[in-house]
Coordinates of C-alpha atoms and ligand atoms in Angstrom, one line a residue:
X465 CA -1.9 -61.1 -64.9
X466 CA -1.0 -58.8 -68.1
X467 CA 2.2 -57.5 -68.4
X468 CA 2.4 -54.0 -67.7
X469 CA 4.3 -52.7 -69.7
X470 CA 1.7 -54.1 -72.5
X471 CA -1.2 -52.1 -71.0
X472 CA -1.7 -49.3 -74.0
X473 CA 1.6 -47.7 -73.8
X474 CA 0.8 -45.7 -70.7
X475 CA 3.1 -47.6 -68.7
X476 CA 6.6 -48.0 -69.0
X477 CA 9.0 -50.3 -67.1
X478 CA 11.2 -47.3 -66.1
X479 CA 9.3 -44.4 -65.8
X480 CA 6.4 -43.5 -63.0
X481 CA 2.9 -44.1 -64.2
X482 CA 1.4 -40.8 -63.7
X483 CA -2.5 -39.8 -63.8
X484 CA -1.5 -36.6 -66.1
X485 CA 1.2 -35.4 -68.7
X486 CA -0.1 -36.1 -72.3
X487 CA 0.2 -32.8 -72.7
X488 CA 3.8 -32.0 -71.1
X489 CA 6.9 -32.2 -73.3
X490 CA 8.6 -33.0 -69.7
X491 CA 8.1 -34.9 -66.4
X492 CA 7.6 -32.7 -63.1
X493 CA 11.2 -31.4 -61.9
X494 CA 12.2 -32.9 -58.7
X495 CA 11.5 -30.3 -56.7
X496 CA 8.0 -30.2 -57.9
X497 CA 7.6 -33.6 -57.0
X498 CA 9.0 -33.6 -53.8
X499 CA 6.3 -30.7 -53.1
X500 CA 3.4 -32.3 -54.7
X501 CA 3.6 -36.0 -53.0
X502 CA 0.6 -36.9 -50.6
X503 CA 1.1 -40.6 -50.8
X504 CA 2.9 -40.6 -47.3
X505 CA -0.3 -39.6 -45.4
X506 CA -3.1 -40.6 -47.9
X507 CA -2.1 -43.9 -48.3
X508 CA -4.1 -44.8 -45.2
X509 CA -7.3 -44.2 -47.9
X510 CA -6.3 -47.1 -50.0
X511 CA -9.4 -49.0 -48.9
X512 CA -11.9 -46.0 -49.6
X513 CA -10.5 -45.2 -53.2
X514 CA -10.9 -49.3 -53.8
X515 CA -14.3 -49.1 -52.8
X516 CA -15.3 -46.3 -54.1
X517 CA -13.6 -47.5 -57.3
X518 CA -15.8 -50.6 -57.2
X519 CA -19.1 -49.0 -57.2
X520 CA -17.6 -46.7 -59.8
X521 CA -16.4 -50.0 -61.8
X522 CA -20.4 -50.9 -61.1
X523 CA -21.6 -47.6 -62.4
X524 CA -19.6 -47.5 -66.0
X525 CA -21.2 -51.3 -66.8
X526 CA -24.9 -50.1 -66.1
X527 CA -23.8 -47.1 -68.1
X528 CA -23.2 -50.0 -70.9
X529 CA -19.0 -48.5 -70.7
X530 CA -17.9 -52.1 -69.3
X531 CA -19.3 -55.5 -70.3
X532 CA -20.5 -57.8 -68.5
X533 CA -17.0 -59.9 -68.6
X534 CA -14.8 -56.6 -67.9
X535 CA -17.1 -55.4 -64.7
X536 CA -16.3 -59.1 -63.6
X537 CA -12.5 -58.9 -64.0
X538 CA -12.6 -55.4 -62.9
X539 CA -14.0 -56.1 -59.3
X540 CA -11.8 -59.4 -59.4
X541 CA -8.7 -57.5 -59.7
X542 CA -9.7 -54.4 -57.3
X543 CA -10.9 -57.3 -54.6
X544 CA -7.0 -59.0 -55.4
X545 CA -5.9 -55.1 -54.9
X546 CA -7.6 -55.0 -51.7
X547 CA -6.4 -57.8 -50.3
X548 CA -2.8 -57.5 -50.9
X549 CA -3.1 -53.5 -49.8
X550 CA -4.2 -55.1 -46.7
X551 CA -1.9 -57.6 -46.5
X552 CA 1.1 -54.9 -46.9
X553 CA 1.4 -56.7 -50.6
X554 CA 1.0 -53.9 -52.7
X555 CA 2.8 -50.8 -51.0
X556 CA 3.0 -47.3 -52.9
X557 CA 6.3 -46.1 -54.4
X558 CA 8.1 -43.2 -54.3
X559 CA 7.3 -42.3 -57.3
X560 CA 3.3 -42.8 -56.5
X561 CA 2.4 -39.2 -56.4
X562 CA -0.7 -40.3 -54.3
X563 CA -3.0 -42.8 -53.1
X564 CA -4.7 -42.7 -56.8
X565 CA -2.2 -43.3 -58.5
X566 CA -0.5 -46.0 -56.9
X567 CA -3.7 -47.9 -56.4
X568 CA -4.0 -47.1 -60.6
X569 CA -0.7 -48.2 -61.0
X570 CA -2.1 -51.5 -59.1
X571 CA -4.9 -51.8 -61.1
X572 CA -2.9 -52.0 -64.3
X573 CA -0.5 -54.3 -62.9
X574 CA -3.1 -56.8 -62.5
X575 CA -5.2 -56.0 -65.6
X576 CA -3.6 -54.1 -68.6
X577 CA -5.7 -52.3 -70.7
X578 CA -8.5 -52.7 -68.9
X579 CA -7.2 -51.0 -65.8
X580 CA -7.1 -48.1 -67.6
X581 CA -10.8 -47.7 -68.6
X582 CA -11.9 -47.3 -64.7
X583 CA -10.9 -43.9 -65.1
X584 CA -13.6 -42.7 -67.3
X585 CA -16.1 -40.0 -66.4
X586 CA -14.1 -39.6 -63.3
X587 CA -11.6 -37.3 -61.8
X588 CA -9.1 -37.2 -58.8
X589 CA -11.1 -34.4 -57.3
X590 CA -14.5 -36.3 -56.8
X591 CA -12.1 -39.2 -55.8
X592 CA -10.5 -37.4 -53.0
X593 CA -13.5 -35.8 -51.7
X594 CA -15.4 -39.3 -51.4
X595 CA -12.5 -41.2 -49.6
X596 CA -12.2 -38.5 -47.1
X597 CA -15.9 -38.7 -46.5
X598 CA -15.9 -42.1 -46.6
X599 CA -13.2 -42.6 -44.3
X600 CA -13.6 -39.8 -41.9
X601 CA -17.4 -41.4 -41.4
X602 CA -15.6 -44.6 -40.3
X603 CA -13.8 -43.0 -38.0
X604 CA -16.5 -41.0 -36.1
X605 CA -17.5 -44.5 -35.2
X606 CA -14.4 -45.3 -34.0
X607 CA -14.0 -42.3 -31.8
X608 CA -17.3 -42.7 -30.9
X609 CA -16.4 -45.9 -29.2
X610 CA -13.2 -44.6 -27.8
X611 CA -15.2 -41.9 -26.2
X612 CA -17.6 -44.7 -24.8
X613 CA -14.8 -46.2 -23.0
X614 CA -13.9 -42.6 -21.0
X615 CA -17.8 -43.0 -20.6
X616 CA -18.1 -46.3 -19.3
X617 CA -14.9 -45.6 -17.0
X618 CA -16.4 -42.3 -15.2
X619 CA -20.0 -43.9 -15.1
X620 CA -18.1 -46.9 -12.7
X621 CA -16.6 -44.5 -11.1
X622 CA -19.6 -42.3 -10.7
X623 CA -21.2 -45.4 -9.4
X624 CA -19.2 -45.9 -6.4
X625 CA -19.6 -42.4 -5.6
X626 CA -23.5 -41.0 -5.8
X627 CA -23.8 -40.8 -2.0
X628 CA -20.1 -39.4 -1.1
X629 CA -20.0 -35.8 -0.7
X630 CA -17.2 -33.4 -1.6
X631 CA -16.5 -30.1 -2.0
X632 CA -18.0 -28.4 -5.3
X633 CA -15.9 -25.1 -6.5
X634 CA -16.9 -21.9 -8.3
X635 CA -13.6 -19.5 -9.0
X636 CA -11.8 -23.0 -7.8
X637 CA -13.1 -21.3 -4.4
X638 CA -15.3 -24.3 -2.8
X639 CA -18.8 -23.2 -3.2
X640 CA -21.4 -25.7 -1.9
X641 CA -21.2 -29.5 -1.0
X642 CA -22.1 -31.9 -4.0
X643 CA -22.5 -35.1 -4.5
X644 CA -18.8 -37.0 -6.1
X645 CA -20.7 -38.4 -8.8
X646 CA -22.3 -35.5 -9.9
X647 CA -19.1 -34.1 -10.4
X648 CA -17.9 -37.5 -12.2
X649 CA -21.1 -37.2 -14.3
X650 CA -20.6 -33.6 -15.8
X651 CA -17.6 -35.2 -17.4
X652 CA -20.0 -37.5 -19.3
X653 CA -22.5 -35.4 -20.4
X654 CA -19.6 -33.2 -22.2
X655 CA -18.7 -36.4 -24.4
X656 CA -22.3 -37.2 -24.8
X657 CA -22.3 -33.9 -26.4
X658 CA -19.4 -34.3 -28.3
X659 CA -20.8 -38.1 -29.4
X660 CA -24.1 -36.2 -30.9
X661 CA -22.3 -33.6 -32.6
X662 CA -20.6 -36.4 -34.5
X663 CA -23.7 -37.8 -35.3
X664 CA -25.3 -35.2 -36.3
X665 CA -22.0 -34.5 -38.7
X666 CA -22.7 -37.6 -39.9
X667 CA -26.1 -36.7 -41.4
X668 CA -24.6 -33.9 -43.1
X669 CA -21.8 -35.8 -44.2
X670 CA -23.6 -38.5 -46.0
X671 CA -23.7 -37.2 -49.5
X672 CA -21.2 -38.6 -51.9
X673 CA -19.2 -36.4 -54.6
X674 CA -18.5 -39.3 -57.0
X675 CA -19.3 -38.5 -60.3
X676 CA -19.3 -34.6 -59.7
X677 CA -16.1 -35.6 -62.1
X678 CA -13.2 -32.5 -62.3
X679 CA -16.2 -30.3 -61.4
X680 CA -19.4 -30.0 -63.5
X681 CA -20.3 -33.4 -63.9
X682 CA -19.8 -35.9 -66.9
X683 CA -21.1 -36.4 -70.4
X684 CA -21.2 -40.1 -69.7
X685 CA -24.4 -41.7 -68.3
X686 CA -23.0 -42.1 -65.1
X687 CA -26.2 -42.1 -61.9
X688 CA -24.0 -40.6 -59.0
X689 CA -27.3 -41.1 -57.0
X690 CA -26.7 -45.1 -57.3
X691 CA -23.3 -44.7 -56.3
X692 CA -23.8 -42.9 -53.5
X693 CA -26.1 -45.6 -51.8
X694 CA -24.0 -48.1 -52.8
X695 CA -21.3 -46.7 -50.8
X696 CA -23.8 -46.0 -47.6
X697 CA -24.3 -42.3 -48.4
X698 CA -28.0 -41.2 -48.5
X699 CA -27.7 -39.4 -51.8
X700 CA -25.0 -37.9 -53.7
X701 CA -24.0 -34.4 -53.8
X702 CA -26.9 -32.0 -55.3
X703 CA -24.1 -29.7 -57.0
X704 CA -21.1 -31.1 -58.6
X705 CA -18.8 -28.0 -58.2
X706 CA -19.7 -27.4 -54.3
X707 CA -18.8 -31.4 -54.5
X708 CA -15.7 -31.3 -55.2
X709 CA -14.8 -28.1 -53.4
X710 CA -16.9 -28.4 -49.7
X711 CA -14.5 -29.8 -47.1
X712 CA -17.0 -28.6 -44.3
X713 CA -16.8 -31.9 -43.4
X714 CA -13.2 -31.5 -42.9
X715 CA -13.6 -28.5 -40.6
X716 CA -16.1 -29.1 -38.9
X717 CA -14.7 -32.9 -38.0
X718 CA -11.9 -30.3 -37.1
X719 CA -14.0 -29.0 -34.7
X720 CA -15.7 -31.8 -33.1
X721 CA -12.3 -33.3 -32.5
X722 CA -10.9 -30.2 -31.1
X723 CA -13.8 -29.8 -28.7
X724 CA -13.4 -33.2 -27.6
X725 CA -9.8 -32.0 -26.9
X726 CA -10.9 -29.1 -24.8
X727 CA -13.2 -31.5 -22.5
X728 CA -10.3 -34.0 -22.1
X729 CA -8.0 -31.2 -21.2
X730 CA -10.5 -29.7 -18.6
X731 CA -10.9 -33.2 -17.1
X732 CA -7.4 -33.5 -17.3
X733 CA -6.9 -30.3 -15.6
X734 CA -9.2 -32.0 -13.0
X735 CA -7.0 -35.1 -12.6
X736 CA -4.1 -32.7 -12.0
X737 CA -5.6 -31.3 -9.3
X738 CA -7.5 -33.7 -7.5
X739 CA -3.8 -35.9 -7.5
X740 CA -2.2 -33.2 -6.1
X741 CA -0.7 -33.7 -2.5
X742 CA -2.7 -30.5 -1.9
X743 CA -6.0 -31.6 -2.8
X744 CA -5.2 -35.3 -1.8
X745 CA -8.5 -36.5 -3.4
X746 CA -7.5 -39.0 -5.5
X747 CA -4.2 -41.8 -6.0
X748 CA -3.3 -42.8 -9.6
X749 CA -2.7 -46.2 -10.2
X750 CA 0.8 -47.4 -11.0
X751 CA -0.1 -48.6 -14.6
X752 CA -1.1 -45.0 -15.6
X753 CA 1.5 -42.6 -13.6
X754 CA 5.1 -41.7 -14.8
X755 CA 7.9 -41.0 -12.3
X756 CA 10.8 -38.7 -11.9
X757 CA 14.1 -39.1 -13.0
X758 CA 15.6 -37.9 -9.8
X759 CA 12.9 -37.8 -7.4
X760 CA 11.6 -41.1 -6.4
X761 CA 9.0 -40.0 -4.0
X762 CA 6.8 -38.2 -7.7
X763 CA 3.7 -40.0 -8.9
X764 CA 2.9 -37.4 -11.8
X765 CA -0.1 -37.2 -13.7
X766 CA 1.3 -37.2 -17.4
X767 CA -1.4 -38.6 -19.3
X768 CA -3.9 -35.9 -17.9
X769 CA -1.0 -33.5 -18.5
X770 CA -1.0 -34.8 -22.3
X771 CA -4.9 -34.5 -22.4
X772 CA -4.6 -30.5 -21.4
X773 CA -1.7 -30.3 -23.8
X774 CA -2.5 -32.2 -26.8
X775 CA -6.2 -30.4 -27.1
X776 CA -3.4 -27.4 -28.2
X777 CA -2.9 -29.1 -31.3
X778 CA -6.4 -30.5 -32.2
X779 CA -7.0 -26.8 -32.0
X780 CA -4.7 -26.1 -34.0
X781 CA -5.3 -28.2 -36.4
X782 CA -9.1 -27.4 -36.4
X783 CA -7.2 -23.5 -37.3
X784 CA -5.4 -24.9 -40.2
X785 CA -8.2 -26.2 -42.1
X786 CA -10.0 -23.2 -41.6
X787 CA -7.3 -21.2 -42.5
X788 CA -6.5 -23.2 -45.9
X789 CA -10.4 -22.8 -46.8
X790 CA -10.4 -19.0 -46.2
X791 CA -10.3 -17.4 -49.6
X792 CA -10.5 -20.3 -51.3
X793 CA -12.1 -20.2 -55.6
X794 CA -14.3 -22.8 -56.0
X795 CA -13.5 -25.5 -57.4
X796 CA -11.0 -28.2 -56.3
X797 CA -7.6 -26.0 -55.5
X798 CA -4.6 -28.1 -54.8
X799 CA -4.5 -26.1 -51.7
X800 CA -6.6 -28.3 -50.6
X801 CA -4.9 -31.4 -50.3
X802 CA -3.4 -29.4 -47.1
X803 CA -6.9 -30.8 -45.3
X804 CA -5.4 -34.3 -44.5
X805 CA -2.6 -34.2 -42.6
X806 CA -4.5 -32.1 -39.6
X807 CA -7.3 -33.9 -39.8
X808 CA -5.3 -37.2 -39.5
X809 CA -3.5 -35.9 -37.1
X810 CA -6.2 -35.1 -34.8
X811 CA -8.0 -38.8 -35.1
X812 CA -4.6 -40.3 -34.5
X813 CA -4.1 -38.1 -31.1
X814 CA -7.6 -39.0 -30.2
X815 CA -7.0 -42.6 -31.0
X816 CA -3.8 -42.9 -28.3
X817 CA -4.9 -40.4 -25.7
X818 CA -8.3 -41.4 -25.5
X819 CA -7.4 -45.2 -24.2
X820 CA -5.0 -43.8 -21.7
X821 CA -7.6 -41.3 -20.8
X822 CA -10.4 -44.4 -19.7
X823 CA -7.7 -46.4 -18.0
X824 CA -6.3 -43.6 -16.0
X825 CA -10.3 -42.9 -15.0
X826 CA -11.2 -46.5 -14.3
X827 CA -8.1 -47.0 -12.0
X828 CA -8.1 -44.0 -9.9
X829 CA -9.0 -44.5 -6.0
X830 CA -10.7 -42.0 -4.2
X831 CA -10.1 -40.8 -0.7
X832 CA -13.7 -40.3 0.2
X833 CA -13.2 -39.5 4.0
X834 CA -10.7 -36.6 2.8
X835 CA -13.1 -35.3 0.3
X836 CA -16.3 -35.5 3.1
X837 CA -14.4 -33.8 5.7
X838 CA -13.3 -30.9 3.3
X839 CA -16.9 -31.0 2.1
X840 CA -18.5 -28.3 4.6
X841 CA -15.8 -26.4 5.6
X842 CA -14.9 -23.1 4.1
X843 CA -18.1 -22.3 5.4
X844 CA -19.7 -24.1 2.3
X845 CA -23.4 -24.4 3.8
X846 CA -23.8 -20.7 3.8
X847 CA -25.8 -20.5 1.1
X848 CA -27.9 -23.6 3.3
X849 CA -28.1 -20.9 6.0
X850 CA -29.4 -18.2 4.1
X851 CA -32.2 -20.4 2.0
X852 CA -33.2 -21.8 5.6
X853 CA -34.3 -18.4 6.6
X854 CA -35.9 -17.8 3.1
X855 CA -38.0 -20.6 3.7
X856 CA -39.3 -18.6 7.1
X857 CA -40.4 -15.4 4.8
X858 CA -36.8 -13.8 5.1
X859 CA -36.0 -11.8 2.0
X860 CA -33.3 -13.3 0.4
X861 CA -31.6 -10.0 0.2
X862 CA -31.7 -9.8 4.3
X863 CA -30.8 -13.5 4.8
X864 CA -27.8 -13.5 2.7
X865 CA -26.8 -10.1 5.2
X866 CA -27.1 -12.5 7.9
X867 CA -25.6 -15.4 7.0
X868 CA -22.8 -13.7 5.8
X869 CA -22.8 -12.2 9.1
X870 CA -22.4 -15.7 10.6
X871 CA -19.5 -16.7 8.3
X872 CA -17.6 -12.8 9.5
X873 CA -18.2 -14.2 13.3
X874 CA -16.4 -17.9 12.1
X875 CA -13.9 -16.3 10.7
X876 CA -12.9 -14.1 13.6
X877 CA -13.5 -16.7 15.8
X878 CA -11.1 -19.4 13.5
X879 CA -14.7 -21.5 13.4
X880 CA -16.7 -23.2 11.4
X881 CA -20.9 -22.5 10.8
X882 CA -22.0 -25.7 12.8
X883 CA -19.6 -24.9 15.5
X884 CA -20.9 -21.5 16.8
X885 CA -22.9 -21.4 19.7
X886 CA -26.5 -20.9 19.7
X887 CA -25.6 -17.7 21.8
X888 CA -23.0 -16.6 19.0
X889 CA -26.5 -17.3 15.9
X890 CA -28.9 -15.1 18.4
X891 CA -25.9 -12.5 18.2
X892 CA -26.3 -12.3 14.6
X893 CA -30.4 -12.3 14.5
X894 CA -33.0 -13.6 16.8
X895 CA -34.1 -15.4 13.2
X896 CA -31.5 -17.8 13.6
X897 CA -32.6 -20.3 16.6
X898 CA -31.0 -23.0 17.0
X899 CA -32.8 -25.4 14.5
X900 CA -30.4 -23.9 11.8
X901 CA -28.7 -26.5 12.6
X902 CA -30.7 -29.1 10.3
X903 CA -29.5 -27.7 7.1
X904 CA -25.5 -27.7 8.9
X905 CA -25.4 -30.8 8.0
X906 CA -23.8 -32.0 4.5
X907 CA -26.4 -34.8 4.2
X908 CA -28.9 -32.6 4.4
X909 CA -27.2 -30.1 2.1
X910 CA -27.0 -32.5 -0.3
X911 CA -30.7 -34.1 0.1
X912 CA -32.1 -30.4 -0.4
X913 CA -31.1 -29.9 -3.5
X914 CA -33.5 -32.6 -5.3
X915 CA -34.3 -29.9 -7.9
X916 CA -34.6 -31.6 -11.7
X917 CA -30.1 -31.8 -12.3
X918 CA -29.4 -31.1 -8.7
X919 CA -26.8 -32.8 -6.6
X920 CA -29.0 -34.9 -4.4
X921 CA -28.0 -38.4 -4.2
X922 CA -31.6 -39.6 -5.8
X923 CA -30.9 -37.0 -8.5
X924 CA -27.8 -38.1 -9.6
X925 CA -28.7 -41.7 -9.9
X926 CA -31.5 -40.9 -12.1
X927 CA -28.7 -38.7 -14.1
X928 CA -26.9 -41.5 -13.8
X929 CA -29.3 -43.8 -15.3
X930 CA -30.2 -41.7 -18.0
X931 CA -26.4 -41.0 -19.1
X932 CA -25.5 -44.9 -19.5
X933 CA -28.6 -45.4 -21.8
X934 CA -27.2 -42.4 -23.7
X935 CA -23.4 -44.2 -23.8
X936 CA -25.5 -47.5 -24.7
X937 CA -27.3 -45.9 -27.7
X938 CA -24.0 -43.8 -29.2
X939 CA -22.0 -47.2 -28.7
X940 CA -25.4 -49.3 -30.7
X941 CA -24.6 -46.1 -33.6
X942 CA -21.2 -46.9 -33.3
X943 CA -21.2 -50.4 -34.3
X944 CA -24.2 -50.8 -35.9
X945 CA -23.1 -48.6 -38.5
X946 CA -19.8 -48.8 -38.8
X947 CA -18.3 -50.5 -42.4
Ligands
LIG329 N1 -3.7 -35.5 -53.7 C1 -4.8 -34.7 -54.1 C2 -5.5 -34.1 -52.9 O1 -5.3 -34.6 -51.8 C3 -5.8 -35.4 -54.9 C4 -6.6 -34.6 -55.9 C5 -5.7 -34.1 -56.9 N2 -6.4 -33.4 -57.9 C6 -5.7 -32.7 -58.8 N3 -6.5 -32.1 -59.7 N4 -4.5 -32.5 -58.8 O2 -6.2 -33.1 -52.9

């Protein structure tokens, strides 16, 4: 290893290596500094700027800038780099402003003089921009398997539940009688959502802004094209100014994370309810419940309570990057190194709510006589009353009337549809004889609606069906492609 205080004069034992200041009579004042320093949260790029910096190291040979022997001790010394990053070997200083320069600063450690030709014909800004590509594409994949885990532990649930019936709400008022795992199943379909629009980020994402340079390219023969495939994007970026200054990425990662948020929280919201003593549906198990400080009888529900309260800051921080872009001059604008820290912020919410999310799912138990007996009541096969008489040539203007008339006569009476008498169904219309009472049944409430996304149990399994192959094939995207 060279001594680096040998390495061309740009290092010196007691002062900071800095990317910048040729030009400056003075160092930055403190203050500046201390405003200035993103190595605390861009650290966790290190391993994107080292391999972007390989295939960079790769590019300046075939550009005839390193030799054959320098590309080799190059790569040797940012592979040495690597590993001791890893290894919590090399850490960044205080003085590192950011992840750049600390990893320069390792570079030259290990090399001398040569560290300091890996620079050429490239600039922070395309640097930045690539790492954040690079590594935010990496973690799609990884939220796209924590997201298969909430799958997986509905679709168990959903399982056990395609033929128990409970209550389905509009206005939280209960509506109609559905199916338990239809209701578990919406649930899944809003993450398979959120799984695709990740995806289909990702196509969008794949161009690489290494070698856009500061902003209009380089006079160096550098072929950004190569690069780019060599660091798994499909090409590079076709303009090197919108390079270095798009971070649609950024918000719109923003966005998929915060809508991922808002479907944990409504699910959450869900869990809340269904827990409640009120409700009674459901029993959280031990491992995923928190108690009271003073009264032992609570079981409470504080990871669903986090997932309706955390999706306030994904939002949020979905609003700050939007905020910082607004108004924005192209090109790079130091503002924008104010797009990491929410966008961090949000994978590393997702990463420790979305665990506790699946294993609250996969261990709550489910009071399926409760839920079947609250099923029809509230006179929820009304609307099964009123399509009966449809289906004998009644308008469905005049058979709502009547049904509706049924459910005044139950609530005067304190009853339920099924229990008036065939007396009290000839009182409302001469229409409604007595074999009403087929459809008063929740089975056959259930059965009847076998329309394509309905709520019958034969439905829901083939939704059921259908949603595990989609978890299977977002999970294959997942790992197949992650790096
Ligand atoms: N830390 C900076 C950021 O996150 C890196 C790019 C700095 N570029 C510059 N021209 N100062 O945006």
């Amino acid at each position: 290893m060279n001594d680096a205080s040998s390495a061309g004069g740009d290092v010196h034992a007691d002062a900071p290596l800095r990317l910048w200041g040729g030009a400056f009579g003075s160092g930055p004042s403190e203050a500046l500094q201390a405003l200035s320093v993103s190595i605390h949260f861009d650290w966790r790029l290190a391993p994107y700027d080292l391999q972007s910096s390989r295939a960079h190291a790769r590019v300046l040979h075939r550009a005839g800038l390193l030799d054959e022997g320098e590309l080799a001790q190059m790569l040797a010394a940012l592979d040495a780099l690597q590993k001791d990053v890893l290894a919590g070997q090399f850490l960044p200083t205080a003085t590192d402003e950011d992840v750049h320069t600390a990893l320069e600063r390792g570079l030259v450690e290990r090399l001398g003089v040569l560290g300091g030709k890996l620079r050429a014909g490239r600039s922070r800004n395309d640097q930045i921009a690539t790492d954040l590509r690079l590594y935010l594409r990496a973690q799609a994949r990884l939220l796209t398997e924590l997201l298969a885990d909430v799958q997986a532990a509905l679709l168990e649930q959903a399982e056990r539940h395609v033929e128990s019936a409970a209550p389905g709400f509009t206005h939280l008022q209960r509506a109609q009688p559905v199916s338990f795992a239809h209701e578990l199943l919406k649930h899944v379909h809003a993450f398979t959502r959120d799984v695709s629009r990740l995806r289909d980020w990702d196509r969008r994402t794949a161009f690489s802004p290494l070698g856009a340079g500061a902003l209009a390219g380089s006079t160096l023969p550098l072929d950004p094209q190569t690069t780019a495939r060599e660091l798994g994007f499909d090409d590079a970026c076709a303009n090197s100014i919108d390079a270095v200054s798009d971070r649609d990425f950024v918000a719109e990662f923003g966005f998929a994370t915060a809508l991922i948020g808002v479907h944990l929280s409504r699910l959450g919201e869900e869990v809340v309810l269904w827990t409640s003593k009120e409700f009674g549906w459901a029993t959280l198990n031990d491992a995923y419940a928190t108690g009271s400080s003073i009264m032992p009888q609570k079981r409470n529900p504080d990871i669903a309570e986090l997932a309706r309260g955390k999706s306030g800051r994904l939002i949020g921080n979905l609003v700050t990057v939007l905020t910082v872009l607004k108004g924005l001059p192209f090109a790079y604008n130091r503002d924008l190194q104010e797009d990491k820290e929410p966008v961090f912020d949000s994978i590393d919410t997702l990463t420790v709510l979305l665990p506790a999310v699946s294993g609250m799912i996969a261990t709550l138990t489910f009071d399926i006589e409760r839920m079947a007996a609250a099923a029809p009541t509230g006179h929820a096969l009304a609307t099964d009353v009123a399509e009966w008489l449809v289906r004998k040539g009644v308008p469905f203007r005049e058979a709502h009337e009547l049904s509706g008339g049924c459910v005044r006569l139950c609530d005067e009476q304190g009853l339920e549809l099924w229990e008036l008498s065939d007396a009290d169904l000839e009182g409302v219309s001469a229409l409604l004889t007595p074999d009403v009472r087929e459809v008063l049944s929740v089975r056959g409430a259930l059965d009847a609606r076998s329309s394509f996304g309905g709520t019958a149990p034969e439905r829901v399994q083939e939704q059921l069906e259908a949603a595990r192959d989609e978890v299977a094939d977002s999970t294959a995207w997942a790992v197949l492609q992650s790096r």
